[in-house]
PDB file of C-alpha atoms in Angstrom:
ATOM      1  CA  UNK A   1     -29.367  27.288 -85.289  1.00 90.00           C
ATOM      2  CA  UNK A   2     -31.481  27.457 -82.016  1.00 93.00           C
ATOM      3  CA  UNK A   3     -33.218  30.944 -83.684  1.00 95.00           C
ATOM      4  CA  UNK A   4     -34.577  28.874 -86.683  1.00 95.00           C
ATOM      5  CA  UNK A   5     -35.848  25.959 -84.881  1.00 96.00           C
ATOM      6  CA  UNK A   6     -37.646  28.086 -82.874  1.00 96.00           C
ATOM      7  CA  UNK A   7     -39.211  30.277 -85.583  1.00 97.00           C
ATOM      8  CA  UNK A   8     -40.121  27.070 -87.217  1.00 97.00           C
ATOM      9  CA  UNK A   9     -41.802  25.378 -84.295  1.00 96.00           C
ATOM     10  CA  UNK A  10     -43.708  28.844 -84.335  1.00 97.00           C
ATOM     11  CA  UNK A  11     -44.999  28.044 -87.507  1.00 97.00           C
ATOM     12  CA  UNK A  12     -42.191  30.481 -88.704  1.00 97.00           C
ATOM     13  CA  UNK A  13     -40.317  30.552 -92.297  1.00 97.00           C
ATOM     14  CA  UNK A  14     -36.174  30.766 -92.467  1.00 97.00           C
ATOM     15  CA  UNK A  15     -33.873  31.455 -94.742  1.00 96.00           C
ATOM     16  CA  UNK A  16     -31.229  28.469 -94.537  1.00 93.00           C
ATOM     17  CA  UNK A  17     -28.088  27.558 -96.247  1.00 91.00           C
ATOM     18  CA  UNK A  18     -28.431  23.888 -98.259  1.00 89.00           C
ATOM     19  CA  UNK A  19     -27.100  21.675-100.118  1.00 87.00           C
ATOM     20  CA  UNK A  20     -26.985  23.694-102.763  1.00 86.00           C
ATOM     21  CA  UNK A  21     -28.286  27.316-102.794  1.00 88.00           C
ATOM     22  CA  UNK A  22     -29.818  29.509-100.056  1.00 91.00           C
ATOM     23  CA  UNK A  23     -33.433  28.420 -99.487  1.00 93.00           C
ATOM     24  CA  UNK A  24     -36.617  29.525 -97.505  1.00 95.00           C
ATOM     25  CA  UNK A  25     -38.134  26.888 -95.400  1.00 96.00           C
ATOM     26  CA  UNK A  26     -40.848  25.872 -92.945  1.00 97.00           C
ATOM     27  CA  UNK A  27     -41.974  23.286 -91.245  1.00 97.00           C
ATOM     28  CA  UNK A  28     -43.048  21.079 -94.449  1.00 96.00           C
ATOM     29  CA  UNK A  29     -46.479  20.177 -92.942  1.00 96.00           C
ATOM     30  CA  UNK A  30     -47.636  23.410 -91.506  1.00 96.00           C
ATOM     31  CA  UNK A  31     -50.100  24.808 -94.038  1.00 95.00           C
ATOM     32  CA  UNK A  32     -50.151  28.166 -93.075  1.00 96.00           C
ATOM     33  CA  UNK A  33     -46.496  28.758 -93.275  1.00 96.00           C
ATOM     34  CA  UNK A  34     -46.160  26.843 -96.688  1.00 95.00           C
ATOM     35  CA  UNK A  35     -48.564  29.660 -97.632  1.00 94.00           C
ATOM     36  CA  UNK A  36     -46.684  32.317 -95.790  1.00 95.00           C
ATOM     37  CA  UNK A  37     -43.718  31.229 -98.358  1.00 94.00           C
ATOM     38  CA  UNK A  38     -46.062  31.227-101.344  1.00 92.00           C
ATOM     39  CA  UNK A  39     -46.279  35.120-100.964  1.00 92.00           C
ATOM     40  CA  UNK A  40     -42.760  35.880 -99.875  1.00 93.00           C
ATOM     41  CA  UNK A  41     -41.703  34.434-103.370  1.00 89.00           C
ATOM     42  CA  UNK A  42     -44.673  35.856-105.187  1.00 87.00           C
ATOM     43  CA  UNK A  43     -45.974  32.489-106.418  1.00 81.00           C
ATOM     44  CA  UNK A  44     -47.998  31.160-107.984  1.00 81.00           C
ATOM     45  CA  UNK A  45     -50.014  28.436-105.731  1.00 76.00           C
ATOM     46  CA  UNK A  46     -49.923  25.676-108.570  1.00 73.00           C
ATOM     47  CA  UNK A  47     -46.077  25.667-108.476  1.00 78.00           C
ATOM     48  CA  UNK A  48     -45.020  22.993-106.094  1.00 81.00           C
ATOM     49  CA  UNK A  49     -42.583  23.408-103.346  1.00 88.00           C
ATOM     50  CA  UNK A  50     -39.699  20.238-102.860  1.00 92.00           C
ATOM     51  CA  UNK A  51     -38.971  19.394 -99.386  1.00 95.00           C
ATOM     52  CA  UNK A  52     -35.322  17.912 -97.735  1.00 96.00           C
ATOM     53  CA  UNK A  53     -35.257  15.092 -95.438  1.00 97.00           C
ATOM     54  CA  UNK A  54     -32.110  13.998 -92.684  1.00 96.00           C
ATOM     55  CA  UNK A  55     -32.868  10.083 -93.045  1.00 96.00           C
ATOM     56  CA  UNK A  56     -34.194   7.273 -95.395  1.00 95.00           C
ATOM     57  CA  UNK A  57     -36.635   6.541 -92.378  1.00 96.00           C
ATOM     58  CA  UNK A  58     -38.205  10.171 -92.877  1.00 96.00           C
ATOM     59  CA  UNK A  59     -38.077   9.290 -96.218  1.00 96.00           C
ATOM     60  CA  UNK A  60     -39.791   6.374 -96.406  1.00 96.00           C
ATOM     61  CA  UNK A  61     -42.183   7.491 -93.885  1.00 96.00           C
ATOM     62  CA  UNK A  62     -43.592   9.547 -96.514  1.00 96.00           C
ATOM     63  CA  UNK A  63     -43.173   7.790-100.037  1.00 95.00           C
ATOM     64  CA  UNK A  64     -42.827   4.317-101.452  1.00 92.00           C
ATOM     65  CA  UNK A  65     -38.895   4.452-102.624  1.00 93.00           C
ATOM     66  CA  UNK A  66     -38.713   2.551-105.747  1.00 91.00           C
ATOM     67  CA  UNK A  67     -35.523   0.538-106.293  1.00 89.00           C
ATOM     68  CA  UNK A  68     -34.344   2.656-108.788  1.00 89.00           C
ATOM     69  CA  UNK A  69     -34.304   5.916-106.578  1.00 92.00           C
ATOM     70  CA  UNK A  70     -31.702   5.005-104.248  1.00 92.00           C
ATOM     71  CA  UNK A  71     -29.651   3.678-107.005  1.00 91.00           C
ATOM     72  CA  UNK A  72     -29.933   7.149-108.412  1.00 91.00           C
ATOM     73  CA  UNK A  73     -29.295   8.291-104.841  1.00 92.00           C
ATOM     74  CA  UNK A  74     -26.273   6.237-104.450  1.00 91.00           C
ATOM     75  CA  UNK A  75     -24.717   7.357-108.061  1.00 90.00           C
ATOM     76  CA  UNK A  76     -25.299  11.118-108.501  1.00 88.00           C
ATOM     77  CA  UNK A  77     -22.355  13.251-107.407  1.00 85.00           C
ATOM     78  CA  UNK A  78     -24.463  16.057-106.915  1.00 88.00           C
ATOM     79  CA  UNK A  79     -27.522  16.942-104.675  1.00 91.00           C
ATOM     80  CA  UNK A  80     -30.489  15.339-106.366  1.00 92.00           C
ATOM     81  CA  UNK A  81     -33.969  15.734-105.798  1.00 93.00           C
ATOM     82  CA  UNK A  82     -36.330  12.916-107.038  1.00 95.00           C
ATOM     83  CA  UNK A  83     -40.173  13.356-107.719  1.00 95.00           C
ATOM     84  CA  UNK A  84     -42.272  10.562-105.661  1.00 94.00           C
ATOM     85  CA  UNK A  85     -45.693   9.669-106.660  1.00 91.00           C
ATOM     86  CA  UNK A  86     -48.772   9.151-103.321  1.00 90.00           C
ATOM     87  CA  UNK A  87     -46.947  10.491-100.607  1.00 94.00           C
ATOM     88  CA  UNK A  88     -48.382  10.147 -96.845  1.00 93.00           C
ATOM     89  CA  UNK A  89     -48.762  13.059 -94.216  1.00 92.00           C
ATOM     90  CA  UNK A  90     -48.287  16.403 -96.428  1.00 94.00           C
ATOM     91  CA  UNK A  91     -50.952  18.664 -97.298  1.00 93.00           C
ATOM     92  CA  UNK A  92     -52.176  19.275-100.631  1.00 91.00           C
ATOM     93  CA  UNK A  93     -50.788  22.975-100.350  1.00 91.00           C
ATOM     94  CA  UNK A  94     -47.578  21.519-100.914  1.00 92.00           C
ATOM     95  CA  UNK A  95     -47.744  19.012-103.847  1.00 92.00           C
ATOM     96  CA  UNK A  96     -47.918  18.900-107.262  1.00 91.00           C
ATOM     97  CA  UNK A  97     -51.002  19.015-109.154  1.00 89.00           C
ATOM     98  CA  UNK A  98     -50.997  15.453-109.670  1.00 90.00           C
ATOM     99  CA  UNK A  99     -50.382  14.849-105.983  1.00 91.00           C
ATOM    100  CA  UNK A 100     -46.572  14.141-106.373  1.00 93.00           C
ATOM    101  CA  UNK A 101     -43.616  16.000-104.394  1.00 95.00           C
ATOM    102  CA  UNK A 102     -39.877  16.116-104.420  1.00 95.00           C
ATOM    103  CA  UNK A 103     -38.296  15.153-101.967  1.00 96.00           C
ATOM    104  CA  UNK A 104     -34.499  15.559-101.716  1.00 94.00           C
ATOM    105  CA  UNK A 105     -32.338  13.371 -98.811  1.00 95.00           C
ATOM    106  CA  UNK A 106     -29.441  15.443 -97.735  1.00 93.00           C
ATOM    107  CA  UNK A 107     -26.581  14.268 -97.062  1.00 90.00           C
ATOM    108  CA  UNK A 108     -24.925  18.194 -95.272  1.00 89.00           C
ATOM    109  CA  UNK A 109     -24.311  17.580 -91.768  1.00 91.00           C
ATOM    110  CA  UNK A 110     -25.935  21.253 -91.026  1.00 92.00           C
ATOM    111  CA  UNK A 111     -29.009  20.588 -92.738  1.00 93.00           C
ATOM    112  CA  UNK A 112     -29.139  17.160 -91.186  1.00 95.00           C
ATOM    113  CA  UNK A 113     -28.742  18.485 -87.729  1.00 96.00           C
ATOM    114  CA  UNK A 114     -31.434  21.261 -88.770  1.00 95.00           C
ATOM    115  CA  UNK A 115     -34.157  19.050 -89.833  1.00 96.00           C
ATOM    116  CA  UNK A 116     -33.293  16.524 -87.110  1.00 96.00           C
ATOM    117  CA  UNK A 117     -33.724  19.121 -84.462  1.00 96.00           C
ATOM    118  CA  UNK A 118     -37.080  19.793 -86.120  1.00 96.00           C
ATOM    119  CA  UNK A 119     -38.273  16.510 -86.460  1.00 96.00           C
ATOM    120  CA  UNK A 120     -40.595  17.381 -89.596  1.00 96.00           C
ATOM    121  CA  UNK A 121     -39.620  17.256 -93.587  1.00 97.00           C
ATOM    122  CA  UNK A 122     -37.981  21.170 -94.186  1.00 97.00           C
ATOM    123  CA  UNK A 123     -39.791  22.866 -97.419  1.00 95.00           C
ATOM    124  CA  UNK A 124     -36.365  24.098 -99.318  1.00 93.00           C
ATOM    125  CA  UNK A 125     -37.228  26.381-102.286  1.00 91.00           C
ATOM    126  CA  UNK A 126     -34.709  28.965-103.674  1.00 90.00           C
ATOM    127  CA  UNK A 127     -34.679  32.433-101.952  1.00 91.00           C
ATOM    128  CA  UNK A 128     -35.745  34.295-104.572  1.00 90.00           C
ATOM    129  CA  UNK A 129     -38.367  35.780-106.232  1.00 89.00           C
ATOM    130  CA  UNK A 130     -40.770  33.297-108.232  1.00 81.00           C
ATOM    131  CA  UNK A 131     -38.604  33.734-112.020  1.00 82.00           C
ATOM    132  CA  UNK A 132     -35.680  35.255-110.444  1.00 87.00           C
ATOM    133  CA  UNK A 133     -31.999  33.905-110.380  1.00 86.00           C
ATOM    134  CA  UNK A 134     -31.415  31.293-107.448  1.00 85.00           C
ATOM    135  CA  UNK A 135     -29.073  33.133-104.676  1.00 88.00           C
ATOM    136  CA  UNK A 136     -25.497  31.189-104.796  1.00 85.00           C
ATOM    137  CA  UNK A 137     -24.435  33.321-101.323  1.00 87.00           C
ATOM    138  CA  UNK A 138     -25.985  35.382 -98.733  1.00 92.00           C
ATOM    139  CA  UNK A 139     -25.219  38.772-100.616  1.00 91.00           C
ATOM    140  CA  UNK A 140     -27.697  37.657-103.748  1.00 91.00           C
ATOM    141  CA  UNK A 141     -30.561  37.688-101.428  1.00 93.00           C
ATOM    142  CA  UNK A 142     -33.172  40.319-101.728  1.00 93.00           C
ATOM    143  CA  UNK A 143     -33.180  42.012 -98.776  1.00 94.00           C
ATOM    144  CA  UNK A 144     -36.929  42.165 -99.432  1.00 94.00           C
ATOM    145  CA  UNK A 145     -36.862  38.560 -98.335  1.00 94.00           C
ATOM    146  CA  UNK A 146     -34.076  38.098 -95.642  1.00 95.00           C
ATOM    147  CA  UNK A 147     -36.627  40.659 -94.109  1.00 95.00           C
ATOM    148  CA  UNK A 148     -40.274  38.566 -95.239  1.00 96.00           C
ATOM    149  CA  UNK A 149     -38.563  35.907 -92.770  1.00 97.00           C
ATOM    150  CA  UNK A 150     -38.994  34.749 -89.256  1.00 97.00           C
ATOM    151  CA  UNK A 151     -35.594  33.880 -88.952  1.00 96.00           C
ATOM    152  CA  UNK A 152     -32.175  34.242 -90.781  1.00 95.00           C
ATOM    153  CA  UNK A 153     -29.162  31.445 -90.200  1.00 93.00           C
ATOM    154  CA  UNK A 154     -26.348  32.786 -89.029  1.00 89.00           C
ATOM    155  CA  UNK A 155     -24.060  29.956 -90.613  1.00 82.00           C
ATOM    156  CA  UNK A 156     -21.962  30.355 -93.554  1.00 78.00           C
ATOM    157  CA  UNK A 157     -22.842  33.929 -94.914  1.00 81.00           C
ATOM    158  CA  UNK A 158     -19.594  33.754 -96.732  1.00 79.00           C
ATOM    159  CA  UNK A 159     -19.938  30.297 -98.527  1.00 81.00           C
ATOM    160  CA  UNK A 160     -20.598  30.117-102.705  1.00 79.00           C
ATOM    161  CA  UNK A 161     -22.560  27.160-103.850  1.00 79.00           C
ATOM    162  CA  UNK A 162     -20.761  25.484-105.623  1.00 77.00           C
ATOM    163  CA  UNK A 163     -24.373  23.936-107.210  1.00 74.00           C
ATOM    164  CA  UNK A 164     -27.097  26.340-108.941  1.00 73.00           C
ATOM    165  CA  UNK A 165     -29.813  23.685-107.593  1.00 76.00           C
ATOM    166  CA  UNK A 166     -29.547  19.978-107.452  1.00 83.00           C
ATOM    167  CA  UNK A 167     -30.260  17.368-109.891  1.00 86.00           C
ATOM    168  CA  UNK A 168     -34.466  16.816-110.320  1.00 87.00           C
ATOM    169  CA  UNK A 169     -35.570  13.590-111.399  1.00 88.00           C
ATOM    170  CA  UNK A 170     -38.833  12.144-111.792  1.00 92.00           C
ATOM    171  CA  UNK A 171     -39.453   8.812-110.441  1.00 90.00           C
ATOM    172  CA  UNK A 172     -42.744   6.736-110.679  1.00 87.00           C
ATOM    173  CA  UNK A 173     -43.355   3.793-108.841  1.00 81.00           C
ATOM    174  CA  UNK A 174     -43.570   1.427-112.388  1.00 83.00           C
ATOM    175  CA  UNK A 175     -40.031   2.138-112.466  1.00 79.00           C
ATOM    176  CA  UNK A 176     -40.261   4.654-115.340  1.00 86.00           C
ATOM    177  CA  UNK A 177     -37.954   7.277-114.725  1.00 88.00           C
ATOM    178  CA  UNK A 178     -37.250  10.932-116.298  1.00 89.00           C
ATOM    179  CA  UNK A 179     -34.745  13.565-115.674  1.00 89.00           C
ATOM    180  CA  UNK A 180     -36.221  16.805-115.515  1.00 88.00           C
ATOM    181  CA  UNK A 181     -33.552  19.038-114.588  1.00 84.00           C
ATOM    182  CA  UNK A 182     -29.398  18.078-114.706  1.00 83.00           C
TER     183      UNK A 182
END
């Protein structure tokens, strides 16, 4: 793990196991890697990015948590990632074009260790190619990407997801709520 903190200290990208699928990351509020990850995928720069979080402090150091989300927090059985309006101390690079972001609290004892050692929201976004199918293991990874990277994770090469992505739910702060992806 000590490889990809160090790459993303450096302003590096990874490629990471999650909660779900494999993902590239970088340090969520480093503008110049968030880029970096924008033309590793071949994106487009309007397509937001979600980020992962180890704690509800991270968490609420960057959004307003409506009521509702950590009832939806508390009842989905799968990862879930929930769409925050007006979050504080992420560049614009990252959000939405109507200045929201997802944010997804994980609850993987890797991934929180990871982040924790970090100390900065983790961008997580499928390591792929923008429109491609989401890698479920190590082996569906381009090696196009694994060699774009900074730094690869060593960790569980051999694990399937057993999720294609998480849940994505948008949340606003009036309460109104809409699912956006099961």
């Amino acid at each position: 793990m000590q490889n990809l903190i160090d790459a993303l200290q450096a302003g590096g990208t990874i490629l990471y196991p999650t909660d779900t699928i494999w993902g590239i990351g970088c340090d969520a509020t480093n503008v110049n890697a968030i880029n970096k990850i924008f033309e590793i995928k071949k994106r487009e720069k309007y397509k937001s990015m979600i980020i992962v979080v180890e704690s509800v402090k991270r968490l609420q150091d960057l959004v307003e948590v409506p009521e509702m989300a950590w009832e939806i927090m508390d009842l989905s059985e799968k990862p879930v990632t929930l769409i925050y309006d007006n979050p504080t101390g992420l560049p614009k690079e990252i959000l939405a074009e109507d200045g929201s972001i997802g944010i997804r609290l994980v609850k993987d004892v890797y991934l929180k260790k990871l982040i924790g050692k970090l100390n900065k929201p983790l961008v997580s976004t499928s390591a792929n190619f923008s429109g491609e199918k989401s890698p479920l293991k190590f082996t569906d990874i381009s090696p196009e990407i694994i060699n774009s990277v900074d730094a690869v994770a060593e960790e569980n090469h051999d694990k399937i997801s057993e999720y294609s992505g998480s849940s994505v739910i948008r949340i606003w702060n009036d309460g109104r709520v809409k699912v956006l992806r099961e």
